[in-house]
Coordinates of C-alpha atoms in Angstrom, one line a residue:
M1 CA 105.2 32.7 -43.2
E2 CA 103.9 32.3 -39.6
K3 CA 106.5 31.9 -36.9
Y4 CA 104.5 29.3 -34.9
D5 CA 101.8 26.8 -35.7
V6 CA 99.5 28.0 -32.8
S7 CA 99.5 30.7 -30.2
I8 CA 98.2 29.8 -26.7
I9 CA 96.9 32.9 -24.9
I10 CA 96.9 32.7 -21.1
P11 CA 95.5 35.8 -19.1
V12 CA 96.9 35.9 -15.5
Y13 CA 95.2 37.5 -12.5
K14 CA 95.2 36.3 -8.9
T15 CA 95.9 32.7 -9.8
P16 CA 97.3 30.5 -7.0
E17 CA 101.0 29.9 -7.8
E18 CA 100.7 26.1 -8.0
L19 CA 97.9 26.3 -10.5
L20 CA 99.6 28.9 -12.6
R21 CA 102.8 26.9 -12.8
G22 CA 100.9 23.8 -13.6
C23 CA 99.1 25.6 -16.5
I24 CA 102.2 27.1 -18.0
E25 CA 104.3 23.9 -17.7
S26 CA 101.6 21.9 -19.4
V27 CA 102.5 23.9 -22.5
V28 CA 106.3 24.6 -22.2
N29 CA 107.2 21.1 -21.0
S30 CA 105.3 19.4 -23.8
G31 CA 108.3 19.3 -26.1
Y32 CA 106.6 21.4 -28.8
K33 CA 108.7 24.3 -30.0
N34 CA 106.2 25.4 -32.6
V35 CA 103.8 26.7 -29.9
Q36 CA 103.8 30.4 -28.9
V37 CA 102.8 31.1 -25.3
I38 CA 101.4 34.5 -24.7
L39 CA 101.2 35.3 -21.0
V40 CA 99.2 38.4 -20.3
D41 CA 99.7 39.7 -16.7
D42 CA 96.5 41.7 -16.1
G43 CA 98.0 43.7 -13.3
T44 CA 97.9 40.8 -10.8
P45 CA 98.8 42.0 -7.3
D46 CA 100.6 38.8 -6.4
N47 CA 103.7 37.1 -7.8
G48 CA 102.0 36.0 -11.0
G49 CA 103.8 38.6 -13.1
K50 CA 107.2 37.5 -11.8
I51 CA 106.4 33.9 -12.4
C52 CA 105.5 34.8 -16.0
D53 CA 108.8 36.6 -16.5
E54 CA 110.6 33.6 -15.0
Y55 CA 109.2 31.3 -17.7
A56 CA 109.9 33.9 -20.5
E57 CA 113.6 33.9 -19.5
H58 CA 113.9 30.2 -19.9
F59 CA 111.7 29.5 -23.0
E60 CA 112.1 31.4 -26.2
N61 CA 108.6 30.7 -27.3
V62 CA 107.1 32.4 -24.2
I63 CA 106.3 36.1 -24.3
V64 CA 104.9 38.2 -21.4
H65 CA 102.8 41.4 -21.6
H66 CA 102.3 43.4 -18.4
Q67 CA 99.3 45.7 -18.2
E68 CA 97.3 47.6 -15.6
N69 CA 94.3 45.6 -14.5
Q70 CA 91.7 46.0 -17.2
G71 CA 90.0 42.6 -17.1
V72 CA 90.3 39.3 -18.9
S73 CA 88.7 40.7 -22.1
T74 CA 91.4 43.2 -22.7
A75 CA 94.0 40.6 -21.8
R76 CA 92.7 38.1 -24.4
N77 CA 92.2 40.8 -27.0
Y78 CA 95.9 41.7 -26.6
G79 CA 96.7 38.0 -27.3
I80 CA 94.6 37.9 -30.4
E81 CA 96.2 41.0 -31.9
N82 CA 99.8 39.9 -31.1
A83 CA 99.6 36.2 -32.0
E84 CA 102.4 35.2 -34.3
S85 CA 100.5 32.2 -35.8
E86 CA 97.6 31.3 -38.0
Y87 CA 95.7 29.6 -35.1
I88 CA 94.8 30.6 -31.6
S89 CA 93.8 28.7 -28.5
F90 CA 92.8 30.2 -25.1
V91 CA 93.7 28.7 -21.8
D92 CA 92.6 29.9 -18.3
A93 CA 95.6 30.3 -15.9
D94 CA 94.3 27.8 -13.4
D95 CA 93.6 25.0 -15.9
I96 CA 95.8 22.5 -17.8
V97 CA 95.9 22.0 -21.6
N98 CA 97.0 18.9 -23.5
T99 CA 99.3 20.5 -26.0
S100 CA 99.5 17.4 -28.2
A101 CA 95.7 17.6 -28.6
V102 CA 96.0 21.3 -29.6
I103 CA 98.7 20.4 -32.2
N104 CA 96.6 17.5 -33.6
T105 CA 93.6 19.9 -33.9
V106 CA 95.7 22.5 -35.7
E107 CA 97.0 19.8 -38.2
F108 CA 93.4 18.9 -38.8
M109 CA 92.4 22.5 -39.5
K110 CA 95.2 23.1 -41.8
T111 CA 93.9 20.2 -44.0
R112 CA 90.2 21.0 -43.5
G113 CA 90.3 24.8 -43.5
N114 CA 87.5 25.2 -40.9
D115 CA 87.2 28.3 -38.7
I116 CA 86.7 26.7 -35.2
S117 CA 87.5 23.3 -33.8
V118 CA 86.2 22.1 -30.5
F119 CA 87.9 19.4 -28.5
K120 CA 86.8 17.6 -25.3
W121 CA 87.5 18.6 -21.7
R122 CA 87.6 16.7 -18.5
R123 CA 88.2 17.4 -14.8
D124 CA 91.5 15.7 -14.5
N125 CA 94.6 15.5 -16.7
D126 CA 94.4 11.8 -17.4
F127 CA 94.0 12.5 -21.1
Q128 CA 93.1 9.5 -23.3
K129 CA 94.1 8.9 -27.0
N130 CA 94.4 12.2 -28.7
D131 CA 94.5 11.6 -32.4
D132 CA 90.9 10.7 -33.4
R133 CA 90.5 13.3 -36.2
Q134 CA 88.9 10.8 -38.6
N135 CA 85.7 10.9 -36.5
A136 CA 85.2 14.7 -36.6
I137 CA 81.6 15.9 -36.4
D138 CA 80.5 18.9 -38.5
I139 CA 78.1 21.4 -36.9
K140 CA 75.1 22.4 -39.0
R141 CA 73.6 25.9 -39.1
D142 CA 70.4 24.6 -37.3
D143 CA 72.7 23.2 -34.5
I144 CA 74.5 26.6 -34.3
K145 CA 71.2 28.3 -33.7
R146 CA 70.4 25.9 -30.8
M147 CA 73.9 26.3 -29.4
I148 CA 73.6 30.1 -29.2
Y149 CA 70.5 29.7 -27.0
C150 CA 72.2 27.1 -24.8
I151 CA 75.2 29.4 -24.4
A152 CA 73.1 32.4 -23.5
S153 CA 71.0 30.3 -21.0
Q154 CA 74.2 28.9 -19.4
T155 CA 73.7 25.3 -20.5
E156 CA 75.8 23.1 -22.9
P157 CA 74.3 21.2 -25.8
Y158 CA 77.0 18.4 -26.1
E159 CA 78.3 16.3 -23.2
G160 CA 82.1 16.5 -22.9
Y161 CA 82.4 19.7 -24.9
C162 CA 82.1 23.3 -23.8
F163 CA 80.7 25.8 -26.3
G164 CA 80.2 28.7 -23.8
S165 CA 83.8 29.4 -23.2
P166 CA 86.7 30.1 -25.6
W167 CA 88.9 27.4 -24.0
G168 CA 88.8 23.9 -25.3
K169 CA 89.0 25.2 -28.9
V170 CA 91.3 26.3 -31.6
F171 CA 90.3 29.3 -33.7
K172 CA 91.6 30.4 -37.1
K173 CA 93.1 33.8 -36.4
N174 CA 91.9 35.1 -39.8
F175 CA 88.3 34.3 -38.8
L176 CA 88.6 36.4 -35.6
I177 CA 90.4 39.3 -37.3
S178 CA 88.2 39.4 -40.4
Q179 CA 85.0 39.2 -38.5
N180 CA 86.3 41.7 -35.8
M181 CA 85.6 39.2 -33.1
R182 CA 86.9 40.5 -29.8
F183 CA 86.0 40.2 -26.1
L184 CA 83.9 43.1 -24.8
P185 CA 85.9 45.0 -22.2
Q186 CA 82.8 46.6 -20.7
L187 CA 81.6 43.1 -19.6
R188 CA 83.2 41.9 -16.4
K189 CA 81.0 38.8 -16.2
M190 CA 80.0 36.2 -18.8
Q191 CA 82.2 37.9 -21.4
D192 CA 83.2 34.4 -22.5
R193 CA 79.7 33.4 -23.4
V194 CA 78.9 36.6 -25.2
F195 CA 82.1 36.3 -27.2
M196 CA 81.1 32.8 -28.3
M197 CA 77.6 33.9 -29.2
Y198 CA 78.9 36.6 -31.5
C199 CA 81.4 34.1 -33.0
L200 CA 78.7 31.5 -33.7
E201 CA 76.4 34.2 -35.2
Q202 CA 79.0 34.7 -38.0
S203 CA 78.1 31.2 -39.3
P204 CA 81.7 29.8 -39.0
E205 CA 82.6 26.3 -40.2
I206 CA 82.7 24.4 -36.9
V207 CA 83.9 20.9 -36.2
M208 CA 83.9 18.9 -33.0
L209 CA 86.8 16.5 -32.5
P210 CA 86.6 13.5 -30.1
I211 CA 90.0 14.5 -28.7
E212 CA 90.6 15.1 -25.0
G213 CA 92.6 18.3 -24.8
Y214 CA 91.6 20.4 -21.8
C215 CA 91.5 19.9 -18.0
Y216 CA 89.2 22.2 -16.2
V217 CA 90.4 22.7 -12.6
R218 CA 87.9 24.1 -10.2
N219 CA 89.6 26.9 -8.4
E220 CA 87.8 27.8 -5.2
E221 CA 89.6 31.1 -5.1
S222 CA 88.3 32.1 -8.5
I223 CA 86.2 35.2 -8.8
V224 CA 83.3 33.2 -10.0
N225 CA 83.0 31.5 -6.6
R226 CA 83.6 34.6 -4.4
Y227 CA 81.1 37.0 -2.9
N228 CA 81.1 40.0 -5.2
T229 CA 79.7 43.5 -4.3
K230 CA 79.7 44.6 -7.9
I231 CA 78.1 41.5 -9.4
G232 CA 74.6 43.2 -9.7
E233 CA 76.1 45.8 -12.0
Y234 CA 78.1 43.2 -13.9
L235 CA 75.1 41.0 -14.5
L236 CA 72.8 43.9 -15.4
N237 CA 75.3 44.8 -18.2
V238 CA 75.2 41.2 -19.4
A239 CA 71.4 41.3 -19.5
L240 CA 71.4 44.5 -21.5
E241 CA 74.0 43.0 -23.9
M242 CA 71.8 39.9 -24.4
K243 CA 68.9 42.1 -25.2
K244 CA 71.1 44.1 -27.6
F245 CA 72.3 40.9 -29.3
N246 CA 68.7 39.7 -29.8
M247 CA 67.6 43.0 -31.2
Y248 CA 70.3 42.7 -33.8
Y249 CA 70.1 39.0 -34.6
N250 CA 66.6 38.0 -33.5
E251 CA 67.7 34.6 -32.3
F252 CA 65.5 34.3 -29.2
S253 CA 61.7 34.5 -28.6
K254 CA 60.5 36.9 -25.9
K255 CA 60.1 33.9 -23.5
Q256 CA 63.6 32.7 -24.3
L257 CA 65.1 36.1 -23.6
N258 CA 63.2 36.4 -20.4
T259 CA 64.5 32.9 -19.3
I260 CA 68.1 34.0 -20.1
V261 CA 67.7 37.2 -18.0
C262 CA 66.1 35.3 -15.1
K263 CA 69.1 33.0 -15.1
L264 CA 71.2 36.1 -14.4
L265 CA 68.9 37.1 -11.6
M266 CA 69.4 33.7 -10.0
E267 CA 73.2 34.2 -10.3
Y268 CA 72.9 37.5 -8.6
L269 CA 71.1 35.9 -5.7
G270 CA 73.8 33.3 -5.4
I271 CA 76.9 35.5 -5.6
N272 CA 75.6 38.5 -3.7
T273 CA 72.2 38.4 -1.8
L274 CA 72.4 34.9 -0.4
H275 CA 76.2 34.4 -0.4
I276 CA 77.5 33.2 3.0
D277 CA 80.1 36.0 3.0
N278 CA 77.6 38.9 2.5
P279 CA 77.9 40.9 5.7
D280 CA 74.9 43.2 5.0
S281 CA 71.8 43.3 7.2
L282 CA 68.5 41.8 6.1
L283 CA 67.1 45.2 5.2
K284 CA 70.1 46.2 3.1
K285 CA 70.2 42.9 1.3
S286 CA 66.5 43.1 0.5
E287 CA 66.7 46.7 -0.7
S288 CA 69.6 45.8 -3.0
L289 CA 67.6 42.9 -4.4
R290 CA 64.6 45.2 -4.9
H291 CA 66.8 47.7 -6.7
Y292 CA 67.8 45.2 -9.4
C293 CA 64.4 43.5 -9.6
E294 CA 62.9 46.9 -10.4
Q295 CA 65.2 47.4 -13.4
E296 CA 63.1 47.4 -16.6
I297 CA 64.8 44.4 -18.2
Y298 CA 64.3 42.3 -15.0
C299 CA 60.7 43.4 -14.5
E300 CA 60.0 42.2 -18.0
A301 CA 61.8 38.9 -17.5
L302 CA 59.9 38.0 -14.4
K303 CA 56.5 38.2 -16.2
E304 CA 57.0 35.0 -18.2
Q305 CA 59.9 32.5 -18.6
D306 CA 60.4 28.8 -19.3
L307 CA 60.3 27.3 -15.8
H308 CA 61.5 24.0 -17.2
A309 CA 64.9 25.7 -17.5
F310 CA 65.2 26.1 -13.7
S311 CA 65.6 23.9 -10.7
K312 CA 62.7 23.5 -8.2
N313 CA 64.7 25.8 -5.8
E314 CA 65.0 28.4 -8.5
I315 CA 61.4 28.2 -9.4
V316 CA 60.4 29.0 -5.8
K317 CA 62.8 32.0 -5.8
I318 CA 61.3 33.3 -9.0
M319 CA 57.8 33.0 -7.6
F320 CA 58.9 35.0 -4.5
L321 CA 60.5 37.7 -6.7
K322 CA 57.3 38.0 -8.7
L323 CA 55.5 38.7 -5.5
K324 CA 58.2 41.1 -4.4
L325 CA 58.8 39.0 -1.2
Y326 CA 62.5 39.9 -1.0
K327 CA 63.0 39.5 2.7
S328 CA 61.2 36.2 2.7
I329 CA 63.6 34.8 0.1
I330 CA 66.5 35.7 2.3
R331 CA 65.0 34.4 5.5
I332 CA 64.0 31.1 4.0
S333 CA 67.4 30.6 2.3
N334 CA 69.2 31.4 5.6
M335 CA 67.1 28.8 7.4
L336 CA 67.8 26.1 4.8
A337 CA 71.5 26.9 4.9
K338 CA 71.7 26.2 8.6
K339 CA 70.1 22.8 8.3

């Protein structure tokens, strides 16, 4: 018999103390004793590890695992393998979860037997009525196929729900274990989306619940918002994984795959080449951009893509990349940023 009804897995790395405490307290102060909280300290260099230990000392249902920094994938995988319950939910350490919504979702799954349930998210914690299980929506196989492309191209198919991230959901642990669903440690970017793509490809039984259960807090200190010198390598690995995924499952047309890869190029421009904190010279920025654009997978992607999937600004950048006008992209972007 399982010790808990659900295990909530929270990886911790460089999370501002106020946000980290708010996240943990949204679970431990909810009054539910049947919820296991697994805090994985991924070698955070701040006081995050001590804060986790502090909560573990005061709450019997909180356990802490300390590890050298290996990335969020390894941290979440530890949680999956050590969860003492039949159901698993993931929470980012700078967000807030409505624990009653998670419990309601688990109760629904115990009756229904489905593999994944998705509940709604919002940008504040003013959660509304949370027991609307009778209006659950089943996801059909054709919808799953569309979802996979949306996830890969960094869009969402249903307003109010997030399918590209493991948060905002409850997973049946047996589904993850039996299908060997794990986060890929070699990916340091978009590992969430790749994980969800592989999960959906297993044709799980998925249900959407009109229950508000997750508060996404935009953390300006998060790595996704910071200038990153290694982002080119990280995104190239994602592009190659997308190609590998498609070779195996054949979900995307050539044009669709090119569109997905071009989206990654646009992200590289934003987090590296054109980021306000990039200290490099014009020459160094343009040479770095050239280096990535000359990678085979990016060269192929720039030949043809669905331009409807991009903003006008991005379309202009794609046109410049096709013409190999790397310095011009940087100059024009710098001029526009000063206006």
